[in-house]
Short mmCIF file of C-alpha atoms in Angstrom, two decimals:
data_model
loop_
_atom_site.label_atom_id
_atom_site.label_comp_id
_atom_site.label_asym_id
_atom_site.label_seq_id
_atom_site.Cartn_x
_atom_site.Cartn_y
_atom_site.Cartn_z
CA MET A 95 28.13 205.58 128.36
CA CYS A 96 27.47 204.27 124.89
CA VAL A 97 27.68 200.77 123.52
CA GLN A 98 28.51 200.28 119.84
CA GLY A 99 27.65 196.92 118.30
CA LYS A 100 28.61 195.33 114.99
CA ARG A 101 26.59 192.81 112.95
CA LEU A 102 26.44 189.06 113.42
CA LEU A 103 25.81 186.26 110.92
CA VAL A 104 23.22 184.09 112.66
CA PHE A 105 19.88 182.71 111.65
CA GLY A 106 17.53 183.31 114.49
CA LEU A 107 18.20 185.71 117.33
CA LEU A 108 21.20 186.26 119.60
CA ALA A 109 21.24 188.38 122.71
CA ILE A 110 24.38 190.42 123.38
CA ALA A 111 24.99 191.63 126.89
CA ALA A 112 27.27 194.60 127.46
CA ILE A 113 28.57 194.82 131.06
CA ALA A 114 29.81 198.16 132.19
CA ALA A 115 32.08 198.70 135.25
CA ALA A 116 34.07 201.52 136.81
CA PRO A 117 37.83 201.06 137.13
CA ALA A 118 38.92 198.60 139.74
CA VAL A 119 41.72 200.88 140.87
CA VAL A 120 42.01 204.66 140.44
CA ARG A 121 45.72 205.42 140.47
CA ALA A 122 45.53 209.26 140.35
CA ALA A 123 42.97 211.91 141.10
CA ASN A 124 43.09 213.26 137.59
CA THR A 125 42.70 209.90 135.75
CA CYS A 126 39.60 207.99 134.75
CA ASN A 127 39.10 204.63 132.97
CA GLY A 128 36.52 201.99 132.65
CA LEU A 129 35.87 198.50 131.25
CA ILE A 130 33.15 197.08 129.00
CA THR A 131 32.73 193.42 128.08
CA ILE A 132 30.70 191.31 125.59
CA ASP A 133 28.84 188.18 126.58
CA TYR A 134 26.67 186.20 124.17
CA VAL A 135 23.85 185.09 126.33
CA GLY A 136 21.48 183.49 123.82
CA GLY A 137 21.55 181.40 120.62
CA PRO A 138 23.10 178.11 119.47
CA ASP A 139 26.62 176.88 120.19
CA PHE A 140 27.46 177.27 116.51
CA ALA A 141 25.58 180.03 114.67
CA LEU A 142 24.47 179.57 111.13
CA PRO A 143 26.57 182.08 109.48
CA GLY A 144 28.57 188.38 108.95
CA ASP A 145 30.49 190.22 111.19
CA CYS A 146 33.24 192.82 111.33
CA ASP A 147 35.94 192.32 108.73
CA SER A 148 38.73 190.49 110.58
CA GLY A 149 41.22 191.67 108.01
CA MET A 150 40.96 195.19 109.35
CA THR A 151 41.50 196.65 112.86
CA LEU A 152 38.84 195.37 115.27
CA GLY A 153 38.12 198.78 116.83
CA ILE A 154 35.33 201.25 117.01
CA PRO A 155 34.14 201.65 114.38
CA CYS A 156 35.15 198.39 112.70
CA THR A 157 35.22 197.87 108.92
CA ASP A 158 31.80 196.80 107.73
CA GLU A 159 31.50 193.59 105.65
CA GLY A 160 28.19 194.66 104.16
CA MET A 161 24.60 193.64 104.77
CA LYS A 162 25.39 190.70 107.02
CA VAL A 163 23.71 191.27 110.37
CA GLU A 164 20.44 192.98 111.19
CA TYR A 165 19.75 194.85 114.47
CA GLU A 166 16.37 193.67 115.69
CA GLY A 167 15.15 196.99 117.15
CA ASP A 168 14.92 198.72 120.51
CA SER A 169 11.99 196.50 121.50
CA THR A 170 14.57 193.73 122.16
CA ILE A 171 16.53 195.81 124.69
CA THR A 172 16.58 194.66 128.32
CA SER A 173 18.75 196.17 131.03
CA ASN A 174 19.26 196.32 134.79
CA CYS A 175 21.17 199.63 134.68
CA GLY A 176 18.23 201.64 136.04
CA VAL A 177 17.90 203.73 132.85
CA THR A 178 16.04 203.46 129.59
CA TRP A 179 18.15 202.87 126.44
CA ALA A 180 17.30 204.06 122.95
CA THR A 181 19.20 203.83 119.62
CA GLY A 182 17.01 205.44 116.95
CA HIS A 183 18.14 202.51 114.78
CA ALA A 184 15.39 200.78 112.89
CA THR A 185 15.08 197.01 112.58
CA SER A 186 17.66 196.92 109.75
CA ALA A 187 21.17 195.99 108.71
CA SER A 188 22.06 199.62 108.02
CA PRO A 189 23.80 201.59 109.29
CA ASN A 190 26.62 199.36 110.48
CA GLU A 191 26.88 201.00 113.92
CA VAL A 192 24.26 200.90 116.67
CA VAL A 193 24.69 203.55 119.41
CA PHE A 194 22.84 203.03 122.69
CA THR A 195 22.00 206.22 124.63
CA PRO A 196 20.45 206.23 128.16
CA ASN A 197 17.54 208.56 128.94
CA THR A 198 19.47 209.95 131.97
CA THR A 199 23.09 210.08 132.99
CA LEU A 200 24.32 206.69 134.16
CA MET A 201 26.54 207.02 137.24
CA ILE A 202 28.90 204.11 137.81
CA PRO A 203 30.61 203.85 141.21
CA ALA A 204 34.28 203.07 141.37
CA ASN A 205 35.80 199.72 142.33
CA GLN A 206 33.24 197.47 140.57
CA THR A 207 34.63 193.94 140.24
CA ILE A 208 34.12 191.95 137.05
CA PRO A 209 32.23 189.87 137.22
CA PRO A 210 29.57 190.82 138.01
CA GLY A 211 30.25 194.47 136.97
CA PHE A 212 27.80 197.30 137.44
CA CYS A 213 24.92 196.47 135.11
CA ASN A 214 23.90 194.66 131.90
CA LEU A 215 22.43 195.78 128.59
CA GLN A 216 21.05 193.11 126.23
CA PHE A 217 19.66 193.35 122.68
CA ASP A 218 19.06 191.02 119.71
CA VAL A 219 20.58 190.79 116.27
CA LYS A 220 19.87 188.42 113.35
CA VAL A 221 22.32 187.01 110.80
CA LEU A 222 21.45 187.74 107.16
CA ALA A 223 24.40 186.28 105.27
CA ARG A 224 27.68 184.33 105.71
CA SER A 225 30.89 186.17 106.45
CA THR A 226 33.25 186.78 103.52
CA ASP A 227 36.39 187.85 105.42
CA ALA A 228 39.46 185.75 106.26
CA THR A 229 37.69 184.09 109.21
CA PRO A 230 34.47 182.83 107.64
CA ASN A 231 33.77 180.51 110.55
CA GLU A 232 33.83 183.24 113.19
CA ILE A 233 31.63 186.31 113.89
CA GLU A 234 33.70 189.28 115.04
CA GLU A 235 31.94 191.94 117.12
CA VAL A 236 33.25 195.08 118.84
CA THR A 237 31.63 197.05 121.64
CA GLY A 238 32.85 200.09 123.62
CA TYR A 239 32.78 203.83 124.08
CA LEU A 240 34.99 206.66 122.79
CA SER A 241 36.35 209.69 124.66
CA SER A 242 36.55 211.52 121.34
CA GLN A 243 32.78 211.26 121.12
CA ASN A 244 32.40 212.17 124.82
CA ASP A 245 30.63 208.82 125.22
CA ALA A 246 31.69 208.43 128.91
CA GLY A 247 32.55 211.14 131.44
CA CYS A 248 34.02 210.75 134.92
CA ASP A 249 33.27 212.68 138.14
CA ASN A 250 36.71 214.26 137.95
CA GLY A 251 35.77 215.95 134.69
CA LEU A 252 37.76 213.62 132.41
CA THR A 253 36.41 211.36 129.67
CA SER A 254 37.06 207.67 129.26
CA SER A 255 37.42 205.16 126.39
CA GLY A 256 37.02 201.42 126.46
CA GLN A 257 36.34 198.60 123.95
CA GLN A 258 36.32 194.86 123.58
CA SER A 259 36.17 192.48 120.60
CA SER A 260 34.75 189.00 120.64
CA SER A 261 33.60 186.31 118.20
CA ILE A 262 30.98 183.67 117.83
CA PRO A 263 31.83 180.26 116.33
CA LEU A 264 29.87 179.55 113.16
CA CYS A 265 28.66 176.38 111.52
CA PRO A 266 30.82 175.60 108.45
CA ASN A 267 29.46 175.93 104.92
CA CYS A 268 27.90 172.50 104.42
CA ASP A 269 27.04 172.78 100.72
CA ASP A 270 28.46 169.59 99.11
CA ASN A 271 27.31 170.62 95.61
CA ILE A 272 25.20 167.48 95.30
CA GLU A 273 21.75 168.14 93.91
CA CYS A 274 19.98 165.31 95.65
CA SER A 275 21.52 166.12 99.06
CA GLN A 276 19.87 168.28 101.75
CA ASP A 277 22.76 170.02 103.53
CA SER A 278 22.46 171.35 107.10
CA CYS A 279 24.64 172.04 110.11
CA ASP A 280 24.20 170.58 113.57
CA GLN A 281 24.26 173.80 115.67
CA THR A 282 25.16 171.86 118.79
CA MET A 283 28.15 169.99 117.41
CA GLY A 284 29.10 172.31 114.52
CA THR A 285 29.19 169.40 112.08
CA CYS A 286 27.57 169.00 108.66
CA VAL A 287 24.59 166.72 108.06
CA HIS A 288 23.68 165.42 104.60
CA THR A 289 20.35 163.70 103.97
CA PRO A 290 18.63 162.72 100.67
CA GLN A 291 16.22 165.08 98.96
CA PRO A 292 12.64 163.77 98.74
CA THR A 293 12.03 161.20 96.00
CA SER A 294 11.27 162.74 92.55
CA THR A 295 12.94 166.05 93.36
CA PRO A 296 14.11 167.29 89.91
CA CYS A 297 17.86 167.04 89.16
CA THR A 298 20.04 167.79 86.11
CA ASP A 299 19.39 165.65 83.02
CA THR A 300 22.74 164.57 81.54
CA ASP A 301 21.89 161.63 79.26
CA ASN A 302 20.29 163.69 76.44
CA ASP A 303 17.52 161.11 76.25
CA LEU A 304 14.16 162.78 75.80
CA CYS A 305 12.41 159.53 76.66
CA THR A 306 13.63 159.67 80.25
CA THR A 307 13.21 162.25 83.03
CA SER A 308 15.85 162.59 85.73
CA GLY A 309 14.91 162.85 89.40
CA CYS A 310 16.27 162.14 92.89
CA ASN A 311 15.58 158.58 94.04
CA GLY A 312 15.55 159.29 97.75
CA THR A 313 19.13 158.06 98.34
CA LEU A 314 22.63 159.42 97.78
CA ALA A 315 23.85 156.16 96.25
CA THR A 316 25.73 155.96 92.95
CA GLY A 317 25.55 153.22 90.27
CA GLY A 318 24.46 152.67 86.69
CA THR A 319 22.42 155.69 85.53
CA VAL A 320 22.37 157.05 89.10
CA VAL A 321 24.98 159.56 90.34
CA ASN A 322 24.68 160.72 93.96
CA GLY A 323 20.97 159.81 93.97
CA CYS A 324 20.18 161.62 90.67
CA ASP A 325 18.61 158.89 88.53
CA GLN A 326 18.60 159.69 84.79
CA ASN A 327 15.87 157.06 84.28
CA HIS A 328 13.71 158.12 87.21
CA MET A 329 10.77 158.34 84.81
CA VAL A 330 10.68 156.57 81.44
CA THR A 331 8.20 157.41 78.68
CA THR A 332 5.71 154.60 78.12
CA CYS A 333 4.13 154.48 74.67
CA ALA A 334 0.40 153.79 74.89
CA ASP A 335 -1.16 151.47 72.33
CA ASP A 336 -2.23 153.30 69.15
CA ASN A 337 -4.97 150.71 68.62
CA ASN A 338 -3.79 150.09 65.07
CA PRO A 339 -3.71 146.33 64.30
CA CYS A 340 -1.11 146.95 61.57
CA THR A 341 1.52 148.60 63.75
CA GLY A 342 3.77 147.10 66.37
CA PRO A 343 4.35 148.24 69.96
CA GLY A 344 5.35 151.92 70.27
CA VAL A 345 9.01 152.84 70.69
CA CYS A 346 10.04 156.20 72.13
CA ASN A 347 12.57 158.12 70.03
CA PRO A 348 15.26 159.38 72.46
CA MET A 349 16.07 162.33 70.13
CA THR A 350 12.50 163.66 70.07
CA GLY A 351 10.68 162.03 73.01
CA ILE A 352 7.89 161.05 70.55
CA CYS A 353 6.54 157.50 70.30
CA ALA A 354 6.83 155.78 66.90
CA PHE A 355 4.80 152.72 65.89
CA PRO A 356 6.56 150.51 63.29
CA ASN A 357 4.42 149.00 60.51
CA LEU A 358 3.88 145.25 60.71
CA PRO A 359 5.05 143.13 57.69
CA ASP A 360 2.94 143.32 54.58
CA SER A 361 0.00 140.89 54.58
CA THR A 362 -0.08 140.46 58.34
CA PRO A 363 -3.70 139.45 59.15
CA CYS A 364 -5.92 142.17 60.61
CA PRO A 365 -9.61 142.31 61.65
CA ASP A 366 -12.06 141.73 58.77
CA THR A 367 -14.90 144.24 59.17
CA ASP A 368 -16.50 144.50 55.70
CA ASN A 369 -18.33 141.12 55.91
CA ASP A 370 -17.36 140.45 52.29
CA PRO A 371 -16.49 136.76 51.79
CA CYS A 372 -14.64 137.60 48.59
CA THR A 373 -12.09 139.78 50.29
CA THR A 374 -9.45 139.07 52.92
CA ALA A 375 -8.23 141.80 55.23
CA GLY A 376 -4.47 142.31 55.59
CA CYS A 377 -1.98 145.01 56.51
CA ASP A 378 -0.52 146.96 53.64
CA PRO A 379 3.11 148.28 53.60
CA ASN A 380 1.90 151.63 55.04
CA GLY A 381 0.52 150.10 58.22
CA VAL A 382 -3.16 150.31 57.13
CA CYS A 383 -5.62 147.42 57.56
CA ASP A 384 -6.84 146.97 53.96
CA GLN A 385 -10.16 145.15 53.88
CA ALA A 386 -9.62 144.17 50.25
CA HIS A 387 -5.98 143.23 50.66
CA ILE A 388 -6.64 139.89 48.86
CA MET A 389 -9.47 139.47 46.37
CA CYS A 390 -11.11 136.24 45.27
CA THR A 391 -10.10 135.25 41.71
CA THR A 392 -12.43 133.49 39.30
CA THR A 393 -11.15 131.33 36.43
CA THR A 394 -13.51 130.24 33.68
CA THR A 395 -12.65 127.08 31.69
CA THR A 396 -14.44 126.05 28.53
CA THR A 397 -14.43 122.34 27.55
CA ILE A 398 -15.54 121.14 24.11
CA ALA A 399 -16.68 117.52 23.83
CA THR A 400 -17.24 115.92 20.37
CA THR A 401 -19.49 112.95 19.64
CA THR A 402 -19.28 111.26 16.22
CA THR A 403 -21.92 108.90 14.60
CA THR A 404 -22.23 107.40 11.14
CA ILE A 405 -24.95 109.85 10.19
CA THR A 406 -24.10 113.15 11.76
CA THR A 407 -21.58 114.87 13.98
CA THR A 408 -22.78 116.49 17.14
CA THR A 409 -20.63 119.02 18.99
CA THR A 410 -21.43 119.70 22.63
CA THR A 411 -19.95 122.71 24.53
CA ILE A 412 -19.68 122.42 28.30
CA LEU A 413 -19.01 125.67 30.23
CA THR A 414 -17.26 125.14 33.57
CA THR A 415 -16.66 127.94 36.07
CA THR A 416 -13.99 127.36 38.71
CA THR A 417 -13.53 129.67 41.71
CA THR A 418 -10.03 129.81 43.16
CA MET A 419 -10.04 130.76 46.83
CA PRO A 420 -7.44 133.37 47.86
CA CYS A 421 -4.39 132.83 50.01
CA VAL A 422 -5.31 133.39 53.66
CA PRO A 423 -2.50 134.89 55.75
CA THR A 424 -1.57 132.89 58.84
CA GLY A 425 1.15 135.19 60.17
CA PRO A 426 4.58 136.50 59.22
CA GLU A 427 6.97 134.33 57.19
CA ALA A 428 9.81 134.94 59.66
CA GLY A 429 9.72 132.18 62.25
CA ASN A 430 7.74 129.90 59.89
CA CYS A 431 10.44 129.26 57.28
CA GLY A 432 10.21 125.46 57.05
CA ASP A 433 6.54 124.67 56.49
CA MET A 434 6.18 124.91 52.67
CA THR A 435 3.53 127.62 53.23
CA ASP A 436 3.23 131.23 52.09
CA ASN A 437 2.30 132.47 55.56
CA ASP A 438 2.13 136.19 54.69
CA CYS A 439 0.55 135.65 51.20
CA ASN A 440 3.14 137.69 49.35
CA GLY A 441 3.84 134.82 46.90
CA LEU A 442 7.30 134.04 48.41
CA ILE A 443 7.52 130.79 50.36
CA ASP A 444 9.94 130.01 53.16
CA CYS A 445 13.58 130.82 52.23
CA ALA A 446 12.49 132.49 48.99
CA ASP A 447 11.07 135.24 51.25
CA PRO A 448 13.70 137.77 52.42
CA ALA A 449 12.06 137.68 55.84
CA CYS A 450 13.72 134.29 56.43
CA GLY A 451 17.25 135.68 56.09
CA LEU A 452 18.45 134.08 52.87
CA SER A 453 21.88 132.42 53.35
CA THR A 454 22.86 134.27 56.53
CA CYS A 455 25.17 132.92 59.23
CA VAL A 456 23.57 132.64 62.68
CA GLY A 457 25.87 132.49 65.72
CA GLY A 458 29.62 131.89 65.98
CA THR A 459 32.36 134.22 64.86
CA ASN A 460 30.63 134.91 61.50
CA ASN A 461 27.27 135.84 63.02
CA HIS A 462 25.12 137.85 60.56
CA GLN A 463 27.69 137.36 57.78
CA PRO A 464 26.48 136.06 54.36
CA CYS A 465 26.92 132.36 53.58
CA SER A 466 25.63 132.51 50.00
CA THR A 467 28.77 130.83 48.54
CA PRO A 468 30.39 127.52 49.39
CA GLN A 469 33.31 129.39 50.97
CA GLY A 470 31.00 131.57 53.08
CA GLN A 471 29.03 128.50 54.22
CA VAL A 472 32.19 126.67 55.27
CA ALA A 473 33.43 129.79 57.09
CA CYS A 474 30.13 130.01 58.98
CA VAL A 475 30.23 126.36 60.06
CA ASN A 476 33.91 126.45 60.98
CA GLY A 477 33.24 129.58 63.07
CA GLY A 478 30.69 127.73 65.19
CA GLY A 479 27.57 129.09 63.43
CA GLN A 480 24.68 127.65 61.41
CA CYS A 481 23.90 128.82 57.90
CA GLN A 482 20.22 129.91 57.79
CA CYS A 483 18.63 129.00 54.44
CA PRO A 484 21.92 127.39 53.22
CA ILE A 485 22.55 127.23 49.49
CA ILE A 486 22.12 123.89 47.71
CA LEU A 487 25.55 122.84 46.45
CA LYS A 488 26.17 120.86 43.21
CA ASP A 489 22.64 121.36 41.93
CA PRO A 490 21.95 120.37 38.31
CA THR A 491 18.17 120.55 38.29
CA ALA A 492 15.77 120.28 35.37
CA ILE A 493 12.08 120.49 34.60
CA LYS A 494 10.97 118.51 31.53
CA PHE A 495 7.42 119.10 30.33
CA GLY A 496 5.45 116.03 29.41
CA PRO A 497 3.39 115.58 26.24
CA PRO A 498 0.10 117.59 25.98
CA GLY A 499 -2.89 115.90 27.56
CA ALA A 500 -2.47 113.34 30.32
CA GLY A 501 1.36 113.31 30.31
CA LEU A 502 3.11 114.33 33.56
CA ASP A 503 6.01 116.80 33.85
CA GLN A 504 9.32 115.56 35.29
CA LEU A 505 11.58 117.13 37.95
CA THR A 506 15.11 115.85 38.40
CA SER A 507 17.58 117.30 40.86
CA HIS A 508 20.91 116.46 42.44
CA GLY A 509 22.36 118.55 45.31
CA ARG A 510 23.61 118.67 48.88
CA ILE A 511 23.55 120.94 51.94
CA ILE A 512 25.75 121.17 55.03
CA ILE A 513 24.14 120.45 58.46
CA THR A 514 26.39 120.26 61.50
CA ASP A 515 23.72 118.84 63.87
CA PRO A 516 22.79 115.14 63.51
CA VAL A 517 19.58 114.48 61.54
CA ASP A 518 17.28 111.46 61.93
CA VAL A 519 16.89 110.97 58.17
CA ALA A 520 14.78 107.83 58.43
CA GLY A 521 12.35 109.31 60.91
CA SER A 522 11.89 112.68 59.26
CA GLU A 523 9.94 114.10 56.36
CA ILE A 524 11.91 114.74 53.18
CA GLY A 525 10.61 117.27 50.69
CA TRP A 526 11.31 119.38 47.64
CA LEU A 527 9.52 122.55 46.50
CA VAL A 528 9.79 124.59 43.29
CA SER A 529 8.18 128.07 43.41
CA ASN A 530 8.27 131.51 41.89
CA ALA A 531 7.05 134.97 42.92
CA ARG A 532 3.39 133.91 42.37
CA GLY A 533 3.63 130.91 44.72
CA PRO A 534 4.25 127.16 44.47
CA ILE A 535 4.94 125.43 41.12
CA TYR A 536 5.47 121.86 42.34
CA GLY A 537 6.06 120.18 45.70
CA ALA A 538 6.70 116.64 46.79
CA LEU A 539 6.95 115.23 50.32
CA LEU A 540 8.02 111.81 51.59
CA PRO A 541 6.58 110.89 55.03
CA PRO A 542 8.78 109.63 57.90
CA PHE A 543 10.07 106.03 57.70
CA SER A 544 9.27 105.77 54.00
CA MET A 545 12.94 105.38 52.97
CA ARG A 546 15.00 102.23 53.08
CA VAL A 547 17.92 102.41 55.50
CA PHE A 548 21.21 100.68 54.71
CA GLN A 549 23.39 99.17 57.44
CA THR A 550 25.86 101.98 57.48
CA HIS A 551 23.02 104.42 58.25
CA LYS A 552 24.66 106.71 55.73
CA LEU A 553 22.51 105.77 52.75
CA PHE A 554 18.73 106.00 52.39
CA THR A 555 16.68 105.19 49.28
CA TYR A 556 13.06 105.37 48.11
CA LYS A 557 11.25 104.13 44.99
CA ASN A 558 7.59 104.26 43.89
CA PRO A 559 6.92 103.09 40.28
CA ASP A 560 3.30 104.30 40.46
CA ALA A 561 4.54 107.86 40.46
CA LEU A 562 5.35 107.53 36.71
CA THR A 563 1.61 107.56 35.94
CA LYS A 564 0.00 108.97 39.09
CA GLY A 565 2.52 111.62 40.08
CA GLY A 566 4.76 112.03 43.09
CA VAL A 567 8.31 110.98 43.92
CA TYR A 568 9.44 108.16 41.66
CA LYS A 569 12.79 107.61 43.33
CA ALA A 570 14.98 109.42 45.82
CA GLN A 571 18.31 108.92 47.61
CA ILE A 572 19.91 110.58 50.65
CA ARG A 573 23.66 110.03 51.33
CA ILE A 574 25.57 111.42 54.34
CA THR A 575 29.23 112.18 53.59
CA ARG A 576 32.12 114.49 54.52
CA TYR A 577 32.49 113.73 58.23
CA GLY A 578 28.74 113.37 58.69
CA ILE A 579 27.78 116.99 57.87
CA SER A 580 27.06 116.82 54.12
CA TYR A 581 23.56 115.59 53.19
CA GLY A 582 23.44 114.87 49.47
CA TYR A 583 20.26 113.96 47.59
CA LYS A 584 19.00 112.74 44.23
CA VAL A 585 15.32 112.92 43.31
CA GLU A 586 13.11 112.20 40.31
CA ALA A 587 9.45 113.23 40.65
CA TYR A 588 6.39 113.71 38.42
CA GLY A 589 3.43 116.08 38.42
CA ASP A 590 1.92 119.25 36.94
CA MET A 591 4.66 121.90 36.57
CA SER A 592 2.91 124.08 34.02
CA ALA A 593 3.21 127.12 36.36
CA ALA A 594 6.94 127.23 35.51
CA THR A 595 6.59 130.01 32.93
CA ASP A 596 9.48 132.36 33.73
CA PRO A 597 13.18 131.85 34.57
CA GLN A 598 13.23 133.25 38.12
CA MET A 599 12.47 130.20 40.28
CA ALA A 600 13.49 128.78 43.67
CA LEU A 601 14.22 125.15 44.54
CA GLN A 602 14.12 124.22 48.24
CA PHE A 603 15.16 120.99 49.95
CA TYR A 604 13.55 120.04 53.30
CA ILE A 605 15.01 117.44 55.72
CA GLY A 606 14.71 116.71 59.43
CA LYS A 607 12.22 119.49 60.27
CA ARG A 608 15.03 122.07 60.26
CA PRO A 609 14.04 125.70 60.97
CA THR A 610 14.89 126.46 57.35
CA PRO A 611 15.39 124.35 54.22
CA GLY A 612 18.33 124.55 51.81
CA ILE A 613 17.66 126.70 48.74
CA HIS A 614 18.74 127.50 45.24
CA ASN A 615 17.26 130.86 44.21
CA GLY A 616 18.09 132.35 40.80
CA ALA A 617 17.54 132.33 37.07
CA TRP A 618 16.94 129.09 35.13
CA THR A 619 17.68 128.52 31.46
CA ARG A 620 14.91 127.69 28.97
CA THR A 621 15.53 124.50 26.98
CA LYS A 622 13.72 122.74 24.15
CA PHE A 623 11.98 120.52 26.68
CA GLY A 624 11.54 122.81 29.72
CA TRP A 625 13.97 124.49 32.15
CA VAL A 626 17.42 123.72 33.61
CA VAL A 627 19.73 125.35 36.16
CA ARG A 628 23.44 124.49 36.40
CA ASP A 629 25.18 126.68 38.96
CA LEU A 630 27.22 123.60 39.93
CA TYR A 631 28.66 124.82 43.22
CA LYS A 632 30.96 122.03 44.39
#
């Protein structure tokens, strides 16, 4: 008798028992038949996927599906048939058919009931791959013997054929195509189990951001940059400090994955290491700490004094040397736009410095829009915003130079700015500043509570006759109009304005410690007596 076995798809080992029996009833003296059965006596309830092709006839031989099941060799054979079996088949998936041959003729008596049958033959196979036929969740096997091959002979001189097919239930294909999922099958229940991959298991990067690295986060949750546990921001590039005092914190470029360090504003203070009291260190526009960013300047003034007597004239020359100390940076101008100080030492003070956002709307529907015209300023305010560095409206302003010698120069100005928030005029400092690209020309400041308050609390005045000879504000007036948001001023002040030598000048008006003053910034016209500007915005 021979037993022919087909391949299984199982991980691990299965034992197949072939039970042979003589016919239960012999109906004629010249007939012979027999029965062979398959029992799967070892392995899980649901095998982890090969088999015979169920689309073809399940007979001996059956149609091979390919390299699906491996015979585990004759060393796995056990039998109680009283003979020794051999196949000559190596431990391999090829060939498809395994033929078992006993070492001596196996005589099977008639009338063997099934079960238990006459004897058992067991051997092991191992699944190599999943079935690809029409029944992927079943393993089809065929066993039997063929009279055409003279596999079984009877004592009446005839030959016999017999075969049986059977199948093993398989676990389903549990691959859910989710990278961060570990997929397995419960071989007892035949159900799929999905558990998260270990944290930091690599997964596909889909955000095209070279500053982030994707990885599994130890869950199968979805949300934000995480899809089925694959977190696109699992690791984020951190830019280490470049130890350059003239560059800001590093920012990773998502296109290159390289950290960039932006240069700090020109004249930002940096460590002074040259021990030279005549130089001041500061950052240059290229992000370099320049030890000689600002140099001391020395001005030499020669004074000639003349003494006259009735006999002779004596001329005495006095040489005076004056050292002007440099501007010392105290920080960026941005954020310090209302202190009358050139914080970054670039010559531009407060709203005259572009860093303060000249005439730009902040907040509201016109956020970041220009408010450099009366219409733009009104649109900013009506849209719920505040005009940063608002323009001074209706601003005839003049500088009149005094006579040579002890005479003082005169500044007169008339203007107004729009402020939507209430201002405590009486309790605040009021100031005016004229400057150019080299720094301040003239500034005047009235301390809090120096102005007279009228009963309406809409009019405030100041007068100081001594200013005509000693310098300072001679008279000033603040009037609140137009629904309480227009702050108009008039001022007349005296002092040294000799630094007004070119037409490009800025006039700034300070009130109520606002983050920024109002400003007129533009070209003035030279007159016979000094300078004048008449933009006359209404």
